[in-house]
Amino acid sequence: MNSKIFVYKNTKISYSSTGKGTTLLFLHGFLENKSLWDEVSSGFTDRYRVISVDLLGHGESECLGYVHTMEDQADMLFALISHLRLRKIHIIGHSMGGYVALAFAELYPENVKSISLVNSTSRADSDERKINRDRAIDLVKKNHKIFIRLATQHLFDQDTHKRIPEKIENFTNQALETSLQGVIASLQGMKIRIDREALLYFGPYPKQIIAGTKDTIMKVNDIEDETEGTDVNFTTINCGHVAPLESPDEVIEKLKSFYKTL
Ligand code: MLT
């Protein structure tokens, strides 16, 4: 898809925009970029305007600082949608993109038509996860590329490595392009992100969570547990942590059936 540039606080942001209609805004996760959503978004361009953005410090977007909080990312997205003169949008976020979607929904609820979290959680990092973020930051500083290689290989189980080897290689090669500053800024930002479980109860817009039954990072039982007692549309796909890459058709189907209910 054709990339366009938007300049935000002297920082270049790369995004793509295709199709006409109600806007779907796709947000990728940590070490990913907007191309993660290419297959899924192509299922919507006939009826929707589809936008995907390289988040700060990822893909072709530059870094804004040394810590990219979820709110920094959300403010950048608000500036982008204001620049594009869009008001209400459906937001779909993969993993870290889901954390950003929730930060956006909290800061700019009037601009949200719905949110869909894919392999993501509304909960903050546990103490153990925070310690692991610090370890990760030390490792990245020592060997940036080895860190990225380990982090991406870890995302897929053996069956998936066998089933879609080229896709995983391409995914890893793109992840390796993430700058050292971009990696650390996101690790820091994710570590300090706040818990947004309350939005699952009180957010005044339809909400959906799509979990992967084989996801080892966002465990399906934990995700289901956080949706208990809420009106969140909770659904699962038989895949690991990167549903948009592993099972794009199922993600399209889940999003479409959610939009049908709105
Ligand atoms: C992601 O895929 O964005 C990350 O796994 C999210 C995280 O590390 O919390």
Short mmCIF file of C-alpha atoms and ligand atoms in Angstrom, two decimals:
data_model
loop_
_atom_site.label_atom_id
_atom_site.label_comp_id
_atom_site.label_asym_id
_atom_site.label_seq_id
_atom_site.Cartn_x
_atom_site.Cartn_y
_atom_site.Cartn_z
CA MET A 1 0.00 0.00 0.00
CA ASN A 2 1.13 3.55 -0.72
CA SER A 3 2.69 5.29 2.26
CA LYS A 4 2.08 8.92 3.05
CA ILE A 5 3.93 11.15 5.49
CA PHE A 6 2.37 13.28 8.23
CA VAL A 7 4.66 15.50 10.28
CA TYR A 8 3.84 15.53 13.99
CA LYS A 9 5.98 17.63 16.36
CA ASN A 10 8.80 17.63 13.80
CA THR A 11 8.61 13.85 13.63
CA LYS A 12 7.78 12.00 10.41
CA ILE A 13 4.86 9.60 10.71
CA SER A 14 4.21 7.12 7.92
CA TYR A 15 0.69 5.89 7.24
CA SER A 16 -1.41 4.46 4.44
CA SER A 17 -4.99 5.25 3.58
CA THR A 18 -7.16 3.37 1.07
CA GLY A 19 -10.85 3.15 0.21
CA LYS A 20 -13.88 5.26 1.10
CA GLY A 21 -16.47 5.11 3.85
CA THR A 22 -16.40 4.78 7.61
CA THR A 23 -12.80 4.70 8.82
CA LEU A 24 -11.04 1.67 10.24
CA LEU A 25 -7.74 2.58 11.94
CA PHE A 26 -5.35 -0.37 12.25
CA LEU A 27 -2.53 -0.27 14.83
CA HIS A 28 0.32 -2.78 14.86
CA GLY A 29 2.18 -4.12 17.89
CA PHE A 30 5.71 -3.96 19.28
CA LEU A 31 8.48 -4.49 16.63
CA GLU A 32 5.83 -4.56 13.90
CA ASN A 33 4.75 -2.00 11.33
CA LYS A 34 1.65 -1.05 9.38
CA SER A 35 2.16 -3.84 6.81
CA LEU A 36 1.11 -6.33 9.51
CA TRP A 37 -2.45 -5.41 8.60
CA ASP A 38 -2.19 -5.62 4.79
CA GLU A 39 -4.02 -8.92 4.43
CA VAL A 40 -6.73 -8.13 6.96
CA SER A 41 -7.33 -4.60 5.73
CA SER A 42 -7.68 -5.74 2.11
CA GLY A 43 -10.89 -7.47 3.25
CA PHE A 44 -12.42 -4.06 4.05
CA THR A 45 -11.28 -1.61 1.37
CA ASP A 46 -14.44 -2.15 -0.73
CA ARG A 47 -16.70 -0.66 1.97
CA TYR A 48 -14.48 1.24 4.38
CA ARG A 49 -11.68 3.74 4.47
CA VAL A 50 -8.75 1.80 5.83
CA ILE A 51 -5.86 3.57 7.53
CA SER A 52 -2.82 1.91 9.04
CA VAL A 53 -0.09 3.80 10.79
CA ASP A 54 3.52 3.13 11.73
CA LEU A 55 3.54 3.94 15.43
CA LEU A 56 6.31 6.18 16.84
CA GLY A 57 9.71 4.51 16.49
CA HIS A 58 8.37 1.72 14.25
CA GLY A 59 8.37 1.06 10.51
CA GLU A 60 9.04 4.28 8.65
CA SER A 61 7.94 6.55 11.50
CA GLU A 62 10.60 8.38 13.45
CA CYS A 63 11.10 8.49 17.20
CA LEU A 64 9.63 11.36 19.18
CA GLY A 65 11.56 10.74 22.40
CA TYR A 66 13.31 8.17 24.55
CA VAL A 67 10.08 6.91 26.08
CA HIS A 68 6.99 6.45 23.92
CA THR A 69 4.05 6.17 26.27
CA MET A 70 0.76 4.79 25.06
CA GLU A 71 -0.61 8.32 25.52
CA ASP A 72 2.16 9.76 23.29
CA GLN A 73 1.11 7.34 20.58
CA ALA A 74 -2.59 8.20 21.12
CA ASP A 75 -1.91 11.96 20.90
CA MET A 76 -0.02 11.42 17.65
CA LEU A 77 -2.98 9.45 16.26
CA PHE A 78 -5.41 12.15 17.32
CA ALA A 79 -3.31 14.73 15.46
CA LEU A 80 -3.29 12.47 12.40
CA ILE A 81 -7.04 11.90 12.34
CA SER A 82 -7.65 15.61 12.92
CA HIS A 83 -5.32 16.37 9.99
CA LEU A 84 -7.35 13.92 7.87
CA ARG A 85 -10.58 15.56 9.16
CA LEU A 86 -11.96 12.31 10.51
CA ARG A 87 -14.23 12.21 13.50
CA LYS A 88 -15.45 8.80 14.60
CA ILE A 89 -13.40 5.76 13.80
CA HIS A 90 -13.30 2.05 14.45
CA ILE A 91 -9.92 1.21 15.98
CA ILE A 92 -8.30 -2.19 15.77
CA GLY A 93 -5.06 -2.75 17.70
CA HIS A 94 -2.74 -5.71 17.77
CA SER A 95 -1.06 -6.32 21.16
CA MET A 96 0.81 -3.05 21.94
CA GLY A 97 -1.47 -1.46 19.32
CA GLY A 98 -4.35 -2.53 21.58
CA TYR A 99 -2.77 -0.69 24.53
CA VAL A 100 -2.56 2.38 22.30
CA ALA A 101 -6.18 1.92 21.18
CA LEU A 102 -7.27 1.92 24.84
CA ALA A 103 -5.21 5.02 25.64
CA PHE A 104 -6.80 6.73 22.62
CA ALA A 105 -10.28 5.64 23.73
CA GLU A 106 -9.69 7.05 27.20
CA LEU A 107 -8.32 10.37 25.95
CA TYR A 108 -10.61 10.85 22.95
CA PRO A 109 -13.83 8.87 23.56
CA GLU A 110 -15.82 11.13 21.22
CA ASN A 111 -13.71 9.94 18.32
CA VAL A 112 -14.29 6.25 18.93
CA LYS A 113 -16.94 4.23 17.08
CA SER A 114 -15.65 0.93 18.45
CA ILE A 115 -12.46 -0.73 19.60
CA SER A 116 -11.19 -4.20 18.81
CA LEU A 117 -8.21 -5.59 20.68
CA VAL A 118 -6.42 -8.45 18.97
CA ASN A 119 -4.04 -10.57 21.12
CA SER A 120 -4.04 -7.75 23.64
CA THR A 121 -5.08 -6.87 27.17
CA SER A 122 -6.50 -3.94 29.08
CA ARG A 123 -4.39 -4.84 32.14
CA ALA A 124 -1.13 -3.18 33.13
CA ASP A 125 2.14 -5.11 33.33
CA SER A 126 2.46 -7.39 36.37
CA ASP A 127 5.51 -6.85 38.61
CA GLU A 128 7.15 -9.84 36.97
CA ARG A 129 6.53 -8.45 33.50
CA LYS A 130 8.00 -5.10 34.55
CA ILE A 131 11.19 -6.88 35.68
CA ASN A 132 11.28 -8.65 32.32
CA ARG A 133 10.97 -5.31 30.51
CA ASP A 134 14.09 -4.10 32.37
CA ARG A 135 15.92 -7.29 31.41
CA ALA A 136 14.82 -6.81 27.82
CA ILE A 137 16.11 -3.21 27.85
CA ASP A 138 19.53 -4.43 29.10
CA LEU A 139 19.64 -7.09 26.41
CA VAL A 140 18.67 -4.69 23.61
CA LYS A 141 21.38 -2.28 24.72
CA LYS A 142 23.93 -5.11 24.59
CA ASN A 143 22.76 -6.65 21.32
CA HIS A 144 19.92 -4.98 19.55
CA LYS A 145 19.59 -7.47 16.64
CA ILE A 146 19.85 -10.61 18.77
CA PHE A 147 17.13 -9.24 21.02
CA ILE A 148 14.81 -8.65 18.05
CA ARG A 149 15.52 -12.09 16.61
CA LEU A 150 14.77 -13.80 19.93
CA ALA A 151 11.68 -11.70 20.56
CA THR A 152 10.16 -12.46 17.16
CA GLN A 153 11.03 -16.19 16.99
CA HIS A 154 9.37 -16.58 20.34
CA LEU A 155 6.01 -15.39 19.02
CA PHE A 156 5.26 -18.43 16.86
CA ASP A 157 5.00 -22.11 17.75
CA GLN A 158 6.72 -24.87 15.74
CA ASP A 159 3.62 -25.65 13.66
CA THR A 160 3.26 -22.03 12.63
CA HIS A 161 6.98 -21.83 11.75
CA LYS A 162 6.38 -24.82 9.45
CA ARG A 163 3.11 -23.52 8.00
CA ILE A 164 4.10 -19.94 7.11
CA PRO A 165 7.95 -19.81 7.08
CA GLU A 166 8.22 -17.06 4.44
CA LYS A 167 5.76 -14.82 6.25
CA ILE A 168 7.69 -15.26 9.50
CA GLU A 169 11.01 -14.55 7.80
CA ASN A 170 9.62 -11.40 6.24
CA PHE A 171 8.09 -10.37 9.59
CA THR A 172 11.46 -10.90 11.33
CA ASN A 173 13.41 -9.00 8.67
CA GLN A 174 11.06 -6.05 9.05
CA ALA A 175 11.29 -6.21 12.85
CA LEU A 176 15.09 -6.08 12.55
CA GLU A 177 14.71 -2.62 11.00
CA THR A 178 13.29 -1.22 14.25
CA SER A 179 15.83 1.25 15.65
CA LEU A 180 17.44 0.77 19.05
CA GLN A 181 15.77 3.94 20.29
CA GLY A 182 12.39 2.79 18.96
CA VAL A 183 12.66 -0.58 20.71
CA ILE A 184 13.68 0.88 24.07
CA ALA A 185 11.16 3.72 23.94
CA SER A 186 8.32 1.22 23.48
CA LEU A 187 9.57 -1.17 26.17
CA GLN A 188 9.70 1.76 28.60
CA GLY A 189 6.28 2.99 27.50
CA MET A 190 4.65 -0.43 27.86
CA LYS A 191 6.23 -0.93 31.28
CA ILE A 192 4.71 2.24 32.70
CA ARG A 193 1.32 1.96 31.02
CA ILE A 194 -1.66 2.15 33.34
CA ASP A 195 -4.38 -0.44 33.84
CA ARG A 196 -7.41 0.30 31.66
CA GLU A 197 -9.69 -2.57 32.65
CA ALA A 198 -12.33 -0.01 33.72
CA LEU A 199 -12.79 0.92 30.06
CA LEU A 200 -14.03 -2.61 29.38
CA TYR A 201 -16.85 -1.90 31.86
CA PHE A 202 -17.52 1.77 31.27
CA GLY A 203 -16.19 2.74 27.84
CA PRO A 204 -19.20 4.25 26.03
CA TYR A 205 -18.53 2.43 22.71
CA PRO A 206 -18.76 -1.18 21.54
CA LYS A 207 -15.72 -3.26 22.45
CA GLN A 208 -14.34 -6.52 21.13
CA ILE A 209 -11.44 -8.73 22.14
CA ILE A 210 -10.07 -11.42 19.84
CA ALA A 211 -7.74 -13.83 21.64
CA GLY A 212 -5.55 -16.60 20.23
CA THR A 213 -6.08 -20.02 21.81
CA LYS A 214 -2.35 -20.76 21.39
CA ASP A 215 -1.10 -17.28 22.35
CA THR A 216 1.66 -17.73 24.93
CA ILE A 217 2.01 -13.99 25.62
CA MET A 218 -1.65 -13.01 26.11
CA LYS A 219 -3.11 -16.20 27.53
CA VAL A 220 -6.66 -16.85 26.43
CA ASN A 221 -7.90 -17.69 29.96
CA ASP A 222 -6.54 -14.43 31.38
CA ILE A 223 -8.14 -12.43 28.58
CA GLU A 224 -11.47 -14.19 29.00
CA ASP A 225 -11.26 -13.50 32.73
CA GLU A 226 -10.87 -9.76 32.20
CA THR A 227 -14.01 -9.64 30.07
CA GLU A 228 -16.17 -11.39 32.72
CA GLY A 229 -19.09 -9.19 33.72
CA THR A 230 -18.51 -6.72 30.86
CA ASP A 231 -20.38 -6.36 27.57
CA VAL A 232 -17.20 -6.97 25.59
CA ASN A 233 -17.62 -9.15 22.53
CA PHE A 234 -15.05 -11.83 23.41
CA THR A 235 -14.05 -14.32 20.76
CA THR A 236 -11.14 -16.64 19.98
CA ILE A 237 -9.18 -17.83 16.99
CA ASN A 238 -7.10 -21.01 16.90
CA CYS A 239 -3.74 -19.25 16.55
CA GLY A 240 -0.81 -17.78 18.48
CA HIS A 241 0.17 -14.21 19.32
CA VAL A 242 0.09 -12.70 15.83
CA ALA A 243 -3.43 -13.42 14.55
CA PRO A 244 -3.31 -10.82 11.70
CA LEU A 245 -0.35 -12.70 10.19
CA GLU A 246 -1.25 -16.27 11.20
CA SER A 247 -5.00 -16.22 10.53
CA PRO A 248 -5.97 -13.10 8.56
CA ASP A 249 -9.20 -14.58 7.16
CA GLU A 250 -10.48 -15.43 10.62
CA VAL A 251 -9.63 -11.94 11.86
CA ILE A 252 -11.58 -10.44 8.94
CA GLU A 253 -14.55 -12.67 9.75
CA LYS A 254 -14.48 -11.80 13.48
CA LEU A 255 -14.29 -8.06 12.77
CA LYS A 256 -17.06 -8.24 10.18
CA SER A 257 -19.40 -10.13 12.45
CA PHE A 258 -18.70 -7.61 15.24
CA TYR A 259 -19.45 -4.66 12.93
CA LYS A 260 -22.71 -6.34 11.87
CA THR A 261 -23.94 -6.17 15.47
CA LEU A 262 -23.37 -2.41 15.78
C1 MLT B 1 3.35 -6.93 21.23
O1 MLT B 1 3.26 -7.90 20.45
O2 MLT B 1 3.00 -5.80 20.92
C2 MLT B 1 3.96 -7.20 22.58
O3 MLT B 1 4.09 -8.55 22.81
C3 MLT B 1 3.18 -6.55 23.69
C4 MLT B 1 3.87 -6.66 25.01
O4 MLT B 1 5.08 -6.96 25.07
O5 MLT B 1 3.20 -6.43 26.04
#
